[in-house]
PDB file of C-alpha atoms in Angstrom:
ATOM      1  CA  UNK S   1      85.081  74.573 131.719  1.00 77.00           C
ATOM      2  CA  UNK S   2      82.029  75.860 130.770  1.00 88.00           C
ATOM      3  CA  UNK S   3      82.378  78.580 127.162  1.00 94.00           C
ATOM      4  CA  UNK S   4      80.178  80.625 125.401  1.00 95.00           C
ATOM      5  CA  UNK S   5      79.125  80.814 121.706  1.00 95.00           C
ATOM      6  CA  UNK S   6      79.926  84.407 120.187  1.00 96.00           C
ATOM      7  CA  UNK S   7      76.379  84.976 120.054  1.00 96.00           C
ATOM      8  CA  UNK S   8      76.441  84.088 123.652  1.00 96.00           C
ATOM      9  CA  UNK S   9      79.559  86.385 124.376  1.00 96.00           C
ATOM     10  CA  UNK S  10      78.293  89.366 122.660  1.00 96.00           C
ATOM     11  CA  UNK S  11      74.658  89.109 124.567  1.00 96.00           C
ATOM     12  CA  UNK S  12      76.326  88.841 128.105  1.00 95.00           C
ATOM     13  CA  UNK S  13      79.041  91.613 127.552  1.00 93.00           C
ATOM     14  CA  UNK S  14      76.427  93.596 125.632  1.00 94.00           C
ATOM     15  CA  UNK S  15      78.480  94.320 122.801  1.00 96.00           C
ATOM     16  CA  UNK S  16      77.715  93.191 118.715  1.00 96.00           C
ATOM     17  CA  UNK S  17      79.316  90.038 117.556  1.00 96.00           C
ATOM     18  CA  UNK S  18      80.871  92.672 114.698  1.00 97.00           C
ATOM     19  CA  UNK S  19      82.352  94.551 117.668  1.00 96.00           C
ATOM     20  CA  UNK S  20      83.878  91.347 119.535  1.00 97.00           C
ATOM     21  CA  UNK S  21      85.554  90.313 116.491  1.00 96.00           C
ATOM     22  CA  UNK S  22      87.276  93.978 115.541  1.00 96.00           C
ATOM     23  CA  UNK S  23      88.895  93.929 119.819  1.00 97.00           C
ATOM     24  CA  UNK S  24      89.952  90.157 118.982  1.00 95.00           C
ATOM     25  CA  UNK S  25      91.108  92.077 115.006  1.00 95.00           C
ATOM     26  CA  UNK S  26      92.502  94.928 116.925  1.00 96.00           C
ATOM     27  CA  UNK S  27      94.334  93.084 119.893  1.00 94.00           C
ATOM     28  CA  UNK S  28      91.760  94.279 122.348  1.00 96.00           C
ATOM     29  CA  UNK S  29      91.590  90.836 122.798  1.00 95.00           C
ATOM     30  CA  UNK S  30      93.534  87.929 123.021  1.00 91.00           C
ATOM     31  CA  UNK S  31      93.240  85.233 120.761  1.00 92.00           C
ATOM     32  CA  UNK S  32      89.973  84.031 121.490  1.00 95.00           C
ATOM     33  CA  UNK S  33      89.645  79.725 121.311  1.00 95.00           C
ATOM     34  CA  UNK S  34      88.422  77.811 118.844  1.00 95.00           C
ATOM     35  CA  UNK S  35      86.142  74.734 118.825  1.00 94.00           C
ATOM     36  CA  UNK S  36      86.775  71.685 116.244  1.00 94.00           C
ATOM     37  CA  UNK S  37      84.427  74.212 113.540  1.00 94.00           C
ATOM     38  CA  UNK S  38      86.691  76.831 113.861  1.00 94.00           C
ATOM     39  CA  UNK S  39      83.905  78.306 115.604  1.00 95.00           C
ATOM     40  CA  UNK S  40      84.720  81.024 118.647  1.00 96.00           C
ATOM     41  CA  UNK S  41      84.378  79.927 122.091  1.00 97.00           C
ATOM     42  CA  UNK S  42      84.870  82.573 124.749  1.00 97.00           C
ATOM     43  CA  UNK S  43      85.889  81.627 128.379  1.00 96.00           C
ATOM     44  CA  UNK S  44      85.186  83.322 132.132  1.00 95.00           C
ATOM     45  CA  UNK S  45      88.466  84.987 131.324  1.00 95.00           C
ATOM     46  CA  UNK S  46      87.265  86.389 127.973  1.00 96.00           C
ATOM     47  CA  UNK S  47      84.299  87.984 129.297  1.00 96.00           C
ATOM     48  CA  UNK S  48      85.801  89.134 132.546  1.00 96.00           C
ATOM     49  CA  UNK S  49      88.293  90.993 130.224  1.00 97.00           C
ATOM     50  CA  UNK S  50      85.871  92.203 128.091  1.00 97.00           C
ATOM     51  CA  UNK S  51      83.817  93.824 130.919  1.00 96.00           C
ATOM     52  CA  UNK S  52      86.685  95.691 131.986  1.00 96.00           C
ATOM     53  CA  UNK S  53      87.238  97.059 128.687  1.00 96.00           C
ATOM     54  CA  UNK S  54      84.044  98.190 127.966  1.00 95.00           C
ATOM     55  CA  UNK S  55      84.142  99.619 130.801  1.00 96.00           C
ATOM     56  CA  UNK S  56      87.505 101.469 129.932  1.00 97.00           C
ATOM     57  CA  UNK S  57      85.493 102.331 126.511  1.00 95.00           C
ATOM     58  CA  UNK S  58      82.309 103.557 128.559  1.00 95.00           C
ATOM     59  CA  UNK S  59      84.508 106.291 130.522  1.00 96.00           C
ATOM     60  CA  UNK S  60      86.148 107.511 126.987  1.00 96.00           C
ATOM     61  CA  UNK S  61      89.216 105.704 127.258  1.00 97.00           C
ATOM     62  CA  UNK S  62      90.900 106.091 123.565  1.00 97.00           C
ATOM     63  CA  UNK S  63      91.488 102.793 121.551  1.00 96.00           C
ATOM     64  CA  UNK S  64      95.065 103.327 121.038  1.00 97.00           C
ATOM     65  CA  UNK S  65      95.602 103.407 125.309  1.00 97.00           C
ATOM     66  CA  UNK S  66      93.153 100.451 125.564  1.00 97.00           C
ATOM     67  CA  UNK S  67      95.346  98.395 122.729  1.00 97.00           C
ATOM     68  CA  UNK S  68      98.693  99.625 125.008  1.00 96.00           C
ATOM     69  CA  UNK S  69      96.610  98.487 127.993  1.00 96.00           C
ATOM     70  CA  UNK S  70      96.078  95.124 126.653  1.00 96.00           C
ATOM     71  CA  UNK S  71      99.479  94.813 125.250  1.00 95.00           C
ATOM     72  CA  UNK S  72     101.216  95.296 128.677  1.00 96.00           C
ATOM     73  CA  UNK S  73      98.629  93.183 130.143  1.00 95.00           C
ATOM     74  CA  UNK S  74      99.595  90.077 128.262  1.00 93.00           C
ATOM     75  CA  UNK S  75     103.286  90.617 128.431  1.00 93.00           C
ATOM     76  CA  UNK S  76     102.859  90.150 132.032  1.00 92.00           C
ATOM     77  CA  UNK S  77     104.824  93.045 133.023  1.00 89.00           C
ATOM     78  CA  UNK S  78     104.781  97.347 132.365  1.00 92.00           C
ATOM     79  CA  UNK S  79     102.898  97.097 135.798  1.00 95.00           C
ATOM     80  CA  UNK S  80     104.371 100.555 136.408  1.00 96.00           C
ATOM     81  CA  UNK S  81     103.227 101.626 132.672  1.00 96.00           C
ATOM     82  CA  UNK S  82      99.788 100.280 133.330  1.00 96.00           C
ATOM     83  CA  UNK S  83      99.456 102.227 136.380  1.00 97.00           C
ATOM     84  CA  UNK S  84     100.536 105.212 134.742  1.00 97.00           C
ATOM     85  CA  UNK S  85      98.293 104.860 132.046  1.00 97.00           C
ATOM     86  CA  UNK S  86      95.070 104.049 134.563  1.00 97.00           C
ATOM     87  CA  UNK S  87      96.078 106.820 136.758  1.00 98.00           C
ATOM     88  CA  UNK S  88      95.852 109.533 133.702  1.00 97.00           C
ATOM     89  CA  UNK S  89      92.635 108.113 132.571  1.00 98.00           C
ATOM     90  CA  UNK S  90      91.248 108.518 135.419  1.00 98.00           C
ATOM     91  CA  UNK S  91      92.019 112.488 135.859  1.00 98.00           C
ATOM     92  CA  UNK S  92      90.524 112.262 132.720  1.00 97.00           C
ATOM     93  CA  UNK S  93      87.488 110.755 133.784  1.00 97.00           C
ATOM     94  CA  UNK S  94      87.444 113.000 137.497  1.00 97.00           C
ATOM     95  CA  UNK S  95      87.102 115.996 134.529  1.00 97.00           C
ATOM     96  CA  UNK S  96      84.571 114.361 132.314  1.00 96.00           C
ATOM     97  CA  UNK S  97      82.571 113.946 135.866  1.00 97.00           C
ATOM     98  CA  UNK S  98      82.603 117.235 136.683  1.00 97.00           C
ATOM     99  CA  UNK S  99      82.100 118.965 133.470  1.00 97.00           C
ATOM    100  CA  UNK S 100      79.049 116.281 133.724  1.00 97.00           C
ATOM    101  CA  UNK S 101      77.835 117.775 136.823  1.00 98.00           C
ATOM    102  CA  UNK S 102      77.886 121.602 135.720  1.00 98.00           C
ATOM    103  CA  UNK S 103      75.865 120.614 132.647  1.00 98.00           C
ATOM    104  CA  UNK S 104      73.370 118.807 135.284  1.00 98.00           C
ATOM    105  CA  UNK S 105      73.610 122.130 137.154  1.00 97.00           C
ATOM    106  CA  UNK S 106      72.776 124.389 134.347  1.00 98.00           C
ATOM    107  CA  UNK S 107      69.936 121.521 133.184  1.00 97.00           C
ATOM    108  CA  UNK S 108      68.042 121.955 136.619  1.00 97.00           C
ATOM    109  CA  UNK S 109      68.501 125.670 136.664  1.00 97.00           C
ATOM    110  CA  UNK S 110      66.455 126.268 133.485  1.00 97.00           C
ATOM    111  CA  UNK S 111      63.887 123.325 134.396  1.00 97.00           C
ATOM    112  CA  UNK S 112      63.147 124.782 137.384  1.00 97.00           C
ATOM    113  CA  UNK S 113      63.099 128.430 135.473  1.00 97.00           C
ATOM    114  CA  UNK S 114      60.599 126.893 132.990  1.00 97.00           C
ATOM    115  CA  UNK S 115      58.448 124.775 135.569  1.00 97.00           C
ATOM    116  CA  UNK S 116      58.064 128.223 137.628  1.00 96.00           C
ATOM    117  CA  UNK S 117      57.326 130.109 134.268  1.00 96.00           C
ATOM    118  CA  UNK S 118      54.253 127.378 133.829  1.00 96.00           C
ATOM    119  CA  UNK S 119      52.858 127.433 137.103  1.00 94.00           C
ATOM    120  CA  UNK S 120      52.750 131.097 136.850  1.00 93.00           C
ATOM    121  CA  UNK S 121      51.002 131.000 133.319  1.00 92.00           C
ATOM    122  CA  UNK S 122      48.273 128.341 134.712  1.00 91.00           C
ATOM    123  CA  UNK S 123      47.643 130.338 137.847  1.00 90.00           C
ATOM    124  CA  UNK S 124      47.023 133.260 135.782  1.00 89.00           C
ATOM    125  CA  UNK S 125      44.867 131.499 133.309  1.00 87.00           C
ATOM    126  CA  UNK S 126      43.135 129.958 135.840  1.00 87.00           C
ATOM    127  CA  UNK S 127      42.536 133.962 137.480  1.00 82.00           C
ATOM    128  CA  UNK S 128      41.686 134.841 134.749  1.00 77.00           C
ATOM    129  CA  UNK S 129      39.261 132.444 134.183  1.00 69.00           C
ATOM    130  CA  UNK S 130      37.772 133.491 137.441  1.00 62.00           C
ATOM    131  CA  UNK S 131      37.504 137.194 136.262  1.00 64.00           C
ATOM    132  CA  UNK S 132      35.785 136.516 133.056  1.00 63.00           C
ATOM    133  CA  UNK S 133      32.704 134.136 135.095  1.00 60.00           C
ATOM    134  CA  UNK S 134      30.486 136.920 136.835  1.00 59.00           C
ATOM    135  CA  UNK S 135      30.037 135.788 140.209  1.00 60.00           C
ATOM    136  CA  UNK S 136      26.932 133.826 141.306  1.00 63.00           C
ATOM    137  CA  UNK S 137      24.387 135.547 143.798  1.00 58.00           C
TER     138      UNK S 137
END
């Protein structure tokens, strides 16, 4: 079974070596295995669960549900809690999305506002321009 370093874990997952020992700390994470060094060695399974709670993290997910998550998850049961829990976060996230997309709204409104507003200025300045040259004969 091939394992990574925590150096190795942290550049795969994207996430500081600081941060992947506070979710091991924390009980983000399981127990993570040691080598003869006491040295960290993280499996497949490690990083597969550590991409699905960065994930969770990414989409705002609070600590405390991701801890309750992980908790359930290695009893091996609360299925029905866990689906509870995902189901709620992910109203929460459907909201987040869409408060997301009238702030993209209101961001294209006033670029196109302002990009109309400078085309307008430069065609004037360029008639202007015109007005100023007396015309050749």
């Amino acid at each position: 079974m091939t394992t990574w370093s925590i150096s190795e874990a942290a550049e795969k997952c994207g996430l500081s070596q600081h941060t992947l020992r506070w979710y091991e700390r924390i009980g983000l994470l399981g127990p993570v295995a040691r080598d003869a060094n006491g040295r960290r060695r993280f499996s497949d399974s490690d990083l597969s669960w550590l991409t699905l709670i960065t994930k969770l993290r990414e989409t705002g997910m609070p600590v405390r549900d991701m801890q309750r998550y992980a908790e359930l998850v290695r009893s091996g049961s609360g299925e029905a809690e866990r689906l509870e829990l995902l189901r709620r976060h992910r109203e929460e996230v459907r909201r987040a999305l869409a408060a997301q997309r009238e702030c993209l709204k209101l961001l294209n409104s006033k670029i196109d506002t302002y990009s109309r507003r400078v085309r307008e200025t430069r065609a004037q300045a360029l008639g202007q321009e015109g007005q100023k040259c007396a015309p050749l004969s």
